[in-house]
Coordinates of C-alpha atoms in Angstrom, one line a residue:
X304 CA 11.9 -41.3 11.5
X305 CA 15.3 -42.9 10.9
X306 CA 16.8 -39.5 10.2
X307 CA 18.6 -37.7 13.1
X308 CA 19.5 -34.1 13.7
X309 CA 22.7 -33.1 15.5
X310 CA 23.5 -29.5 16.7
X311 CA 26.0 -27.6 18.8
X312 CA 28.8 -29.2 16.9
X313 CA 32.3 -27.7 17.0
X314 CA 33.5 -26.1 13.8
X315 CA 36.3 -28.7 13.6
X316 CA 33.8 -31.6 13.2
X317 CA 33.7 -32.7 9.5
X318 CA 31.8 -35.4 7.7
X319 CA 34.4 -38.0 8.4
X320 CA 34.5 -37.3 12.1
X321 CA 30.7 -37.4 12.2
X322 CA 30.6 -40.7 10.3
X323 CA 33.2 -42.3 12.6
X324 CA 31.1 -41.3 15.6
X325 CA 27.7 -42.5 14.4
X326 CA 28.5 -45.5 12.2
X327 CA 29.0 -47.8 15.2
X328 CA 25.2 -47.7 15.8
X329 CA 24.1 -49.1 12.5
X330 CA 24.2 -48.8 8.7
X331 CA 24.2 -45.2 7.6
X332 CA 22.5 -44.1 4.3
X333 CA 23.8 -40.5 4.4
X334 CA 25.8 -38.3 6.7
X335 CA 26.4 -34.6 6.2
X336 CA 27.6 -31.5 8.2
X337 CA 25.7 -28.3 7.1
X338 CA 28.1 -25.7 5.7
X339 CA 27.9 -22.0 4.6
X340 CA 28.9 -20.7 1.1
X341 CA 32.6 -20.6 2.3
X342 CA 32.3 -24.3 3.3
X343 CA 32.6 -23.5 7.0
X344 CA 30.5 -25.7 9.4
X345 CA 27.3 -24.2 10.5
X346 CA 27.3 -26.2 13.8
X347 CA 24.7 -28.8 12.9
X348 CA 24.4 -32.0 10.9
X349 CA 22.1 -34.8 9.7
X350 CA 22.7 -38.6 9.9
X351 CA 20.2 -40.8 8.2
X352 CA 20.1 -44.5 9.3
X353 CA 18.8 -47.5 7.3
X354 CA 16.7 -48.6 10.3
X355 CA 14.7 -46.6 12.8
X356 CA 16.0 -48.6 15.8
X357 CA 19.6 -47.7 14.9
X358 CA 18.6 -44.0 14.9
X359 CA 17.0 -44.3 18.3
X360 CA 20.1 -46.1 19.6
X361 CA 22.3 -43.2 18.4
X362 CA 20.1 -40.7 20.1
X363 CA 20.2 -42.5 23.4
X364 CA 23.9 -42.9 23.3
X365 CA 25.2 -39.7 21.8
X366 CA 22.7 -37.0 23.0
X367 CA 24.5 -34.9 25.7
X368 CA 27.9 -36.4 24.9
X369 CA 31.0 -34.3 24.5
X370 CA 32.4 -34.1 20.9
X371 CA 35.5 -32.0 20.3
X372 CA 35.0 -30.2 23.6
X373 CA 31.2 -29.4 23.1
X374 CA 28.1 -31.0 24.4
X375 CA 26.0 -32.0 21.5
X376 CA 22.3 -32.4 21.1
X377 CA 21.0 -35.4 19.1
X378 CA 17.3 -35.9 18.3
X379 CA 14.9 -37.1 15.6
X380 CA 14.7 -34.9 12.6
X381 CA 11.4 -33.1 12.1
X382 CA 10.2 -31.2 9.0
X383 CA 9.8 -27.5 9.3
X384 CA 6.0 -27.7 9.2
X385 CA 5.9 -30.2 12.1
X386 CA 8.3 -28.4 14.4
X387 CA 6.8 -27.0 17.6
X388 CA 9.9 -26.3 19.7
X389 CA 9.5 -22.5 19.3
X390 CA 5.7 -22.3 20.1
X391 CA 4.5 -20.6 23.2
X392 CA 3.4 -23.9 24.8
X393 CA 6.5 -26.1 24.1
X394 CA 9.5 -23.8 23.6
X395 CA 12.9 -24.9 25.0
X396 CA 15.1 -22.2 23.4
X397 CA 15.5 -18.7 25.0
X398 CA 16.9 -15.4 23.6
X399 CA 19.0 -13.3 25.9
X400 CA 20.2 -9.7 25.3
X401 CA 21.9 -6.9 27.2
X402 CA 24.7 -9.3 28.2
X403 CA 27.5 -7.4 29.9
X404 CA 30.7 -6.9 27.9
X405 CA 32.9 -8.6 30.6
X406 CA 30.9 -11.9 30.3
X407 CA 32.4 -14.7 28.3
X408 CA 30.7 -17.9 27.2
X409 CA 31.7 -19.7 30.4
X410 CA 30.2 -17.0 32.6
X411 CA 27.1 -17.0 30.4
X412 CA 26.7 -20.8 30.8
X413 CA 27.3 -20.6 34.5
X414 CA 24.6 -18.1 35.1
X415 CA 21.9 -19.7 33.0
X416 CA 22.9 -23.3 34.0
X417 CA 21.2 -22.6 37.3
X418 CA 17.8 -23.0 35.6
X419 CA 18.3 -26.5 34.2
X420 CA 20.3 -28.7 31.8
X421 CA 21.6 -26.7 28.9
X422 CA 21.8 -28.7 25.6
X423 CA 23.3 -25.9 23.6
X424 CA 24.4 -22.3 24.2
X425 CA 25.6 -19.6 21.7
X426 CA 27.1 -16.2 22.5
X427 CA 27.1 -14.3 19.2
X428 CA 30.5 -12.7 18.4
X429 CA 31.8 -10.3 15.8
X430 CA 34.9 -10.8 13.5
X431 CA 37.2 -9.7 16.3
X432 CA 35.9 -12.3 18.7
X433 CA 34.0 -9.8 20.9
X434 CA 30.4 -10.8 21.7
X435 CA 27.6 -8.7 20.4
X436 CA 25.6 -8.5 23.7
X437 CA 23.1 -11.3 22.9
X438 CA 23.0 -15.0 22.7
X439 CA 20.8 -18.2 22.8
X440 CA 20.3 -20.9 25.4
X441 CA 18.5 -24.2 24.7
X442 CA 17.3 -26.3 27.6
X443 CA 16.5 -29.9 27.9
X444 CA 12.9 -29.3 28.9
X445 CA 10.2 -26.7 28.4
X446 CA 9.8 -26.1 32.2
X447 CA 13.5 -25.2 32.5
X448 CA 13.2 -22.7 29.6
X449 CA 10.1 -21.1 31.2
X450 CA 12.1 -20.8 34.5
X451 CA 15.0 -19.1 32.7
X452 CA 12.5 -16.7 30.9
X453 CA 10.9 -15.7 34.2
X454 CA 13.9 -15.5 36.5
X455 CA 16.8 -14.7 34.0
X456 CA 16.0 -11.0 34.1
X457 CA 16.8 -10.9 37.8
X458 CA 20.4 -12.0 37.4
X459 CA 22.7 -9.2 38.6
X460 CA 24.8 -7.7 35.8
X461 CA 26.6 -4.8 37.5
X462 CA 25.2 -2.2 35.2
X463 CA 22.0 -0.2 34.6
X464 CA 20.6 -2.5 32.0
X465 CA 19.0 -5.7 33.2
X466 CA 19.1 -8.8 31.1
X467 CA 16.2 -9.3 28.7
X468 CA 15.2 -13.0 28.4
X469 CA 12.3 -14.3 26.3
X470 CA 11.5 -17.3 24.2
X471 CA 13.3 -17.5 20.9
X472 CA 11.3 -16.4 17.9
X473 CA 12.0 -16.9 14.3
X474 CA 12.4 -13.7 12.2
X475 CA 9.1 -14.2 10.3
X476 CA 7.2 -14.8 13.6
X477 CA 8.8 -11.8 15.2
X478 CA 8.1 -9.6 12.2
X479 CA 4.5 -10.6 12.2
X480 CA 4.1 -9.8 15.9
X481 CA 5.7 -6.4 15.4
X482 CA 3.5 -5.7 12.4
X483 CA 0.4 -6.5 14.3
X484 CA 1.5 -4.4 17.2
X485 CA 2.2 -1.5 14.9
X486 CA -1.2 -1.9 13.2
X487 CA -3.0 -2.0 16.6
X488 CA -1.2 1.2 17.6
X489 CA -2.1 2.9 14.4
X490 CA -5.7 1.8 14.7
X491 CA -5.9 3.0 18.3
X492 CA -4.4 6.3 17.3
X493 CA -6.8 6.7 14.4
X494 CA -9.8 6.0 16.7
X495 CA -8.5 8.4 19.3
X496 CA -8.2 11.3 16.7
X497 CA -11.2 10.3 14.6
X498 CA -13.2 13.3 13.5
X499 CA -10.5 15.6 15.0
X500 CA -7.8 15.4 12.4
X501 CA -8.2 17.1 9.0
X502 CA -6.2 16.7 5.9
X503 CA -5.4 19.9 4.0
X504 CA -3.9 20.4 0.6
X505 CA -3.7 22.7 -2.5
X506 CA -2.4 25.7 -0.6
X507 CA 0.3 28.2 -1.6
X508 CA 4.0 27.2 -1.5
X509 CA 4.7 29.7 1.2
X510 CA 2.3 28.1 3.7
X511 CA 3.9 27.5 7.1
X512 CA 2.8 25.7 10.3
X513 CA 2.0 29.1 11.9
X514 CA -0.1 30.3 8.9
X515 CA -2.0 27.0 8.8
X516 CA -2.7 27.2 12.5
X517 CA -3.8 30.8 12.3
X518 CA -6.2 29.9 9.4
X519 CA -7.9 27.1 11.2
X520 CA -7.9 28.7 14.7
X521 CA -10.8 30.9 13.6
X522 CA -13.1 27.9 13.9
X523 CA -11.9 26.4 17.2
X524 CA -9.0 25.3 19.4
X525 CA -6.2 23.7 17.3
X526 CA -4.0 21.2 19.1
X527 CA -1.5 20.8 16.2
X528 CA -1.0 22.1 12.7
X529 CA 1.8 20.7 10.4
X530 CA 2.8 21.4 6.8
X531 CA 4.6 18.3 5.5
X532 CA 8.0 19.1 4.0
X533 CA 10.6 17.2 1.9
X534 CA 14.3 16.7 2.7
X535 CA 15.1 20.2 1.6
X536 CA 12.5 21.7 4.0
X537 CA 10.2 22.7 1.1
X538 CA 6.5 22.3 1.4
X539 CA 5.0 19.2 -0.2
X540 CA 1.7 20.9 -0.7
X541 CA -0.3 19.3 2.0
X542 CA -0.6 19.1 5.8
X543 CA -2.7 18.1 8.8
X544 CA -4.7 20.1 11.4
X545 CA -5.8 18.5 14.6
X546 CA -8.6 20.1 16.7
X547 CA -9.4 19.5 20.3
X548 CA -13.1 19.3 19.6
X549 CA -14.8 17.3 16.8
X550 CA -17.5 19.9 16.4
X551 CA -14.8 22.6 15.7
X552 CA -13.2 20.3 13.1
X553 CA -16.6 19.8 11.4
X554 CA -17.1 23.6 11.3
X555 CA -13.6 24.2 9.8
X556 CA -14.3 21.5 7.2
X557 CA -17.5 23.1 6.1
X558 CA -16.2 26.6 6.1
X559 CA -12.7 26.1 4.5
X560 CA -13.2 23.3 2.0
X561 CA -13.1 24.9 -1.5
X562 CA -12.4 28.4 -0.1
X563 CA -10.0 30.5 -2.2
X564 CA -6.8 31.1 -0.2
X565 CA -4.6 33.2 -2.3
X566 CA -4.9 31.9 -5.9
X567 CA -6.0 28.4 -5.0
X568 CA -9.1 26.7 -3.7
X569 CA -8.3 25.0 -0.4
X570 CA -9.0 21.3 -0.1
X571 CA -10.0 20.1 3.4
X572 CA -11.2 16.6 4.3
X573 CA -11.1 14.1 7.1
X574 CA -7.7 12.5 7.5
X575 CA -7.6 8.8 6.6
X576 CA -5.0 6.1 6.8
X577 CA -3.6 4.9 3.5
X578 CA -5.4 1.5 3.8
X579 CA -8.7 3.3 4.5
X580 CA -8.3 5.5 1.4
X581 CA -7.5 2.5 -0.7
X582 CA -10.5 0.6 0.6
X583 CA -12.7 3.6 -0.1
X584 CA -11.4 3.9 -3.7
X585 CA -11.8 0.2 -4.3
X586 CA -15.4 0.4 -3.0
X587 CA -16.2 3.2 -5.4
X588 CA -14.7 1.3 -8.3
X589 CA -16.5 -1.9 -7.5
X590 CA -19.8 0.0 -7.1
X591 CA -19.3 1.7 -10.5
X592 CA -18.2 -1.4 -12.2
X593 CA -21.2 -3.4 -11.0
X594 CA -23.5 -0.7 -12.2
X595 CA -24.8 0.1 -8.7
X596 CA -24.5 3.8 -9.3
X597 CA -25.3 6.0 -12.3
X598 CA -22.1 7.1 -13.9
X599 CA -21.3 10.8 -13.8
X600 CA -22.0 12.9 -16.9
X601 CA -19.5 11.9 -19.6
X602 CA -17.6 15.0 -20.8
X603 CA -17.9 15.9 -24.5
X604 CA -15.1 17.5 -26.3
X605 CA -16.3 20.3 -28.6
X606 CA -14.5 21.7 -31.6
X607 CA -14.1 25.5 -31.8
X608 CA -17.2 27.5 -32.2
X609 CA -18.6 27.6 -35.7
X610 CA -17.0 24.3 -36.7
X611 CA -18.8 20.9 -36.6
X612 CA -16.4 18.0 -37.0
X613 CA -15.8 14.6 -35.3
X614 CA -16.3 14.8 -31.6
X615 CA -14.1 12.8 -29.2
X616 CA -15.8 11.4 -26.2
X617 CA -15.0 9.1 -23.3
X618 CA -17.1 7.4 -20.8
X619 CA -16.1 6.0 -17.5
X620 CA -15.4 2.5 -18.5
X621 CA -15.2 2.6 -22.3
X622 CA -12.2 4.8 -22.9
X623 CA -12.0 7.3 -25.7
X624 CA -14.6 6.8 -28.4
X625 CA -15.4 8.5 -31.6
X626 CA -18.6 8.3 -33.8
X627 CA -20.5 4.9 -33.5
X628 CA -20.7 4.7 -29.7
X629 CA -24.1 4.8 -28.0
X630 CA -24.4 6.5 -24.6
X631 CA -27.4 6.4 -22.2
X632 CA -29.7 9.4 -22.0
X633 CA -28.7 11.6 -19.1
X634 CA -30.4 14.7 -17.7
X635 CA -32.6 15.1 -20.8
X636 CA -29.6 15.2 -23.1
X637 CA -28.6 12.5 -25.6
X638 CA -25.1 12.2 -27.0
X639 CA -24.3 12.0 -30.7
X640 CA -23.9 8.4 -31.8
X641 CA -23.0 9.2 -35.4
X642 CA -19.8 10.7 -36.8
X643 CA -19.9 13.8 -39.0
X644 CA -19.1 12.7 -42.6
X645 CA -17.5 15.4 -44.6
X646 CA -16.4 13.6 -47.7
X647 CA -19.9 12.2 -48.3
X648 CA -21.7 15.6 -48.3
X649 CA -23.0 16.9 -51.6
X650 CA -23.7 20.5 -52.5
X651 CA -27.4 21.2 -52.2
X652 CA -28.1 17.6 -51.5
X653 CA -28.6 15.2 -48.5
X654 CA -25.8 13.0 -47.2
X655 CA -26.4 9.3 -47.2
X656 CA -28.2 8.0 -44.1
X657 CA -25.8 6.2 -41.8
X658 CA -28.4 4.3 -39.7
X659 CA -27.1 5.9 -36.4
X660 CA -28.7 7.6 -33.6
X661 CA -29.5 11.3 -34.1
X662 CA -29.1 14.2 -31.8
X663 CA -32.0 16.4 -30.5
X664 CA -32.1 19.9 -31.6
X665 CA -31.2 23.0 -29.6
X666 CA -33.7 24.9 -27.4
X667 CA -36.9 25.6 -29.1
X668 CA -36.2 23.1 -32.0
X669 CA -37.8 19.7 -32.7
X670 CA -35.8 16.6 -31.8
X671 CA -36.4 15.2 -35.3
X672 CA -33.5 15.5 -37.8
X673 CA -33.6 18.8 -39.6
X674 CA -31.4 20.4 -42.2
X675 CA -28.3 21.8 -40.7
X676 CA -26.3 24.5 -42.4
X677 CA -22.6 24.5 -41.6
X678 CA -20.6 27.8 -41.7
X679 CA -17.2 28.7 -40.8
X680 CA -13.6 27.7 -41.6
X681 CA -13.5 24.3 -43.3
X682 CA -17.2 24.4 -44.2
X683 CA -18.3 26.8 -47.0
X684 CA -21.9 27.9 -47.1
X685 CA -24.4 25.8 -49.0
X686 CA -23.1 22.5 -47.6
X687 CA -25.6 20.7 -45.5
X688 CA -26.1 17.3 -43.9
X689 CA -29.5 16.3 -42.6
X690 CA -28.2 13.3 -40.9
X691 CA -26.3 15.4 -38.4
X692 CA -28.7 17.7 -36.6
X693 CA -27.7 20.2 -34.0
X694 CA -27.4 19.3 -30.3
X695 CA -28.0 21.3 -27.2
X696 CA -24.9 22.9 -25.8
X697 CA -24.0 22.7 -22.1
X698 CA -24.5 25.7 -19.8
X699 CA -20.9 26.7 -20.5
X700 CA -20.4 28.7 -23.7
X701 CA -18.7 26.7 -26.4
X702 CA -15.7 29.1 -26.8
X703 CA -14.8 28.5 -23.2
X704 CA -15.1 24.7 -23.6
X705 CA -13.1 24.7 -26.8
X706 CA -9.9 26.0 -25.5
X707 CA -7.9 25.5 -22.3
X708 CA -9.2 28.1 -19.9
X709 CA -6.8 29.8 -17.5
X710 CA -7.2 29.0 -13.8
X711 CA -9.1 32.2 -13.0
X712 CA -11.5 31.7 -16.0
X713 CA -12.0 28.1 -15.0
X714 CA -13.0 29.1 -11.5
X715 CA -15.5 31.6 -12.9
X716 CA -17.0 28.9 -15.2
X717 CA -17.3 26.5 -12.3
X718 CA -18.8 29.1 -10.0
X719 CA -21.7 29.7 -12.4
X720 CA -22.3 26.0 -13.3
X721 CA -24.4 23.3 -11.7
X722 CA -22.7 20.1 -10.4
X723 CA -23.2 18.1 -13.7
X724 CA -21.7 20.8 -15.8
X725 CA -18.8 21.2 -13.4
X726 CA -17.9 17.6 -13.8
X727 CA -18.2 17.9 -17.6
X728 CA -15.8 20.9 -17.7
X729 CA -13.4 19.3 -15.3
X730 CA -13.4 16.1 -17.3
X731 CA -12.5 18.0 -20.5
X732 CA -9.5 19.5 -18.6
X733 CA -8.5 16.3 -16.8
X734 CA -8.8 13.7 -19.7
X735 CA -5.9 15.0 -21.8
X736 CA -3.6 15.2 -18.8
X737 CA -4.4 11.6 -17.9
X738 CA -4.1 10.5 -21.5
X739 CA -0.5 11.7 -21.5
X740 CA 0.3 9.3 -18.6
X741 CA -1.9 6.3 -19.4
X742 CA -3.3 6.6 -22.9
X743 CA -4.8 3.1 -23.0
X744 CA -6.8 3.5 -19.7
X745 CA -7.4 7.3 -19.8
X746 CA -11.2 6.9 -20.0
X747 CA -11.4 4.5 -17.0
X748 CA -9.0 6.5 -14.8
X749 CA -10.6 9.8 -15.7
X750 CA -14.0 8.5 -14.7
X751 CA -12.6 7.3 -11.4
X752 CA -11.0 10.6 -10.7
X753 CA -14.2 12.5 -11.4
X754 CA -15.7 10.8 -8.3
X755 CA -13.5 13.1 -6.2
X756 CA -14.5 16.5 -4.9
X757 CA -14.3 19.5 -7.3
X758 CA -11.6 21.2 -5.3
X759 CA -9.6 18.0 -5.2
X760 CA -9.9 17.6 -9.0
X761 CA -8.7 21.2 -9.4
X762 CA -5.6 20.3 -7.4
X763 CA -4.9 17.4 -9.7
X764 CA -5.2 19.7 -12.8
X765 CA -2.7 22.2 -11.3
X766 CA -0.2 19.6 -9.8
X767 CA 1.3 17.0 -12.1
X768 CA 2.9 15.2 -9.1
X769 CA -0.5 14.9 -7.3
X770 CA -2.1 13.7 -10.6
X771 CA 0.5 11.0 -11.0
X772 CA 0.0 9.9 -7.4
X773 CA -3.8 9.5 -8.0
X774 CA -3.2 7.8 -11.3
X775 CA -1.0 5.2 -9.5
X776 CA -3.7 4.6 -6.9
X777 CA -6.3 4.1 -9.6
X778 CA -4.0 1.7 -11.5
X779 CA -3.5 -0.3 -8.3
X780 CA -7.3 -0.6 -7.9
X781 CA -7.8 -1.6 -11.5
X782 CA -5.1 -4.3 -11.2
X783 CA -6.6 -5.6 -8.0
X784 CA -10.0 -5.8 -9.6
X785 CA -8.5 -7.6 -12.7
X786 CA -6.7 -10.1 -10.4
X787 CA -9.9 -10.7 -8.4
X788 CA -11.9 -11.3 -11.6
X789 CA -9.2 -13.8 -12.8
X790 CA -9.3 -15.8 -9.6
X791 CA -13.1 -15.8 -9.4

């Protein structure tokens, strides 16, 4: 309370001049003019007295006094957290822009002095001394500032642009207001076009706005169709189609999602804002992590036909696993929990029991362990291991699953498979691609990506850039979850 704040100081006022002016009111503990990195005065200062009554005496005597040709303001210093001078209910400082080029500081002061007592006034200038078209006026009272705000815009300027006058706002406050305004506009726009706007991707590189419109106009009136492009005017592989009627948009979504257009299955979905997509992905992850949903079928990686060796697996949250892992029974199929020992097999004998879960036999065979004869490269006839029974193969033939299938063959496989087998096949294709980007989290990320639509997953398999983008989204969700767990 014994600390005073002085502003609107002339650049020529230094620490000595300030001390000489204020020392006559009492004993001073500190006295400093604020300077910039080049040691030039910033136009304000602080004087800290030993006694509060001395500070009040200085405020009463010096506030409004002329120092070096400028009328200064002197008041009690307030911490930033306690200041309220810029609030809506108590502001005294106003911001003015669109100031005519022919106005100087004297003209600026003359026009705005009509609304009350000015304690400080600044007309911002450039390096050449020309003003930048805006400035600040601080009044003695809140009512005077309100009067300037309401009536200042009516001051004649002699040009087409009227003066803009509003209360002064700090940059952080102004940014927050603009951000809220932008979010409100985006939300309003999203609500207005809800169920009308469709997101489209995974089309050919030669797709244009006209072709996209023509494709969707078969299902109703299209108000706009845009293919997004990069700086070189090349297609980015996705676009948006807006219908005039929500029913037409629903029909187009049902008819075109997954439809083969050229050599690719088209992906169509409701358009969502980025924050909505992120919230949806986080919701899926939280539900899966909490065990509220049954995890999708974990893909199994088979060795080439005729060979039985170690099988690599992943599950949604456990990452890549070999032998020893135990998986829950799913759709009548159990997964192998034991590895396939090769060095421990003996000709004509039984391999030592490993104490691990067995695998049910194939169709028509008992689920109990039976002798299994291995044939093929790497396993001469006569070697057998009763601890490793056969297992039921998925609907997809093993030669297909063993080797990367071309896009056309993959589409044929998916077309003749049920939903669970589709996820299994797609997982086998997707996992090694994810592993190249994030080897440590490949299992978790692959499980998250398998929650997407089949046509969307196909797009990720074909487009490395799309895959990287989705991996980044998944990593953000995982990091958010880890942070939330740490703070809980």
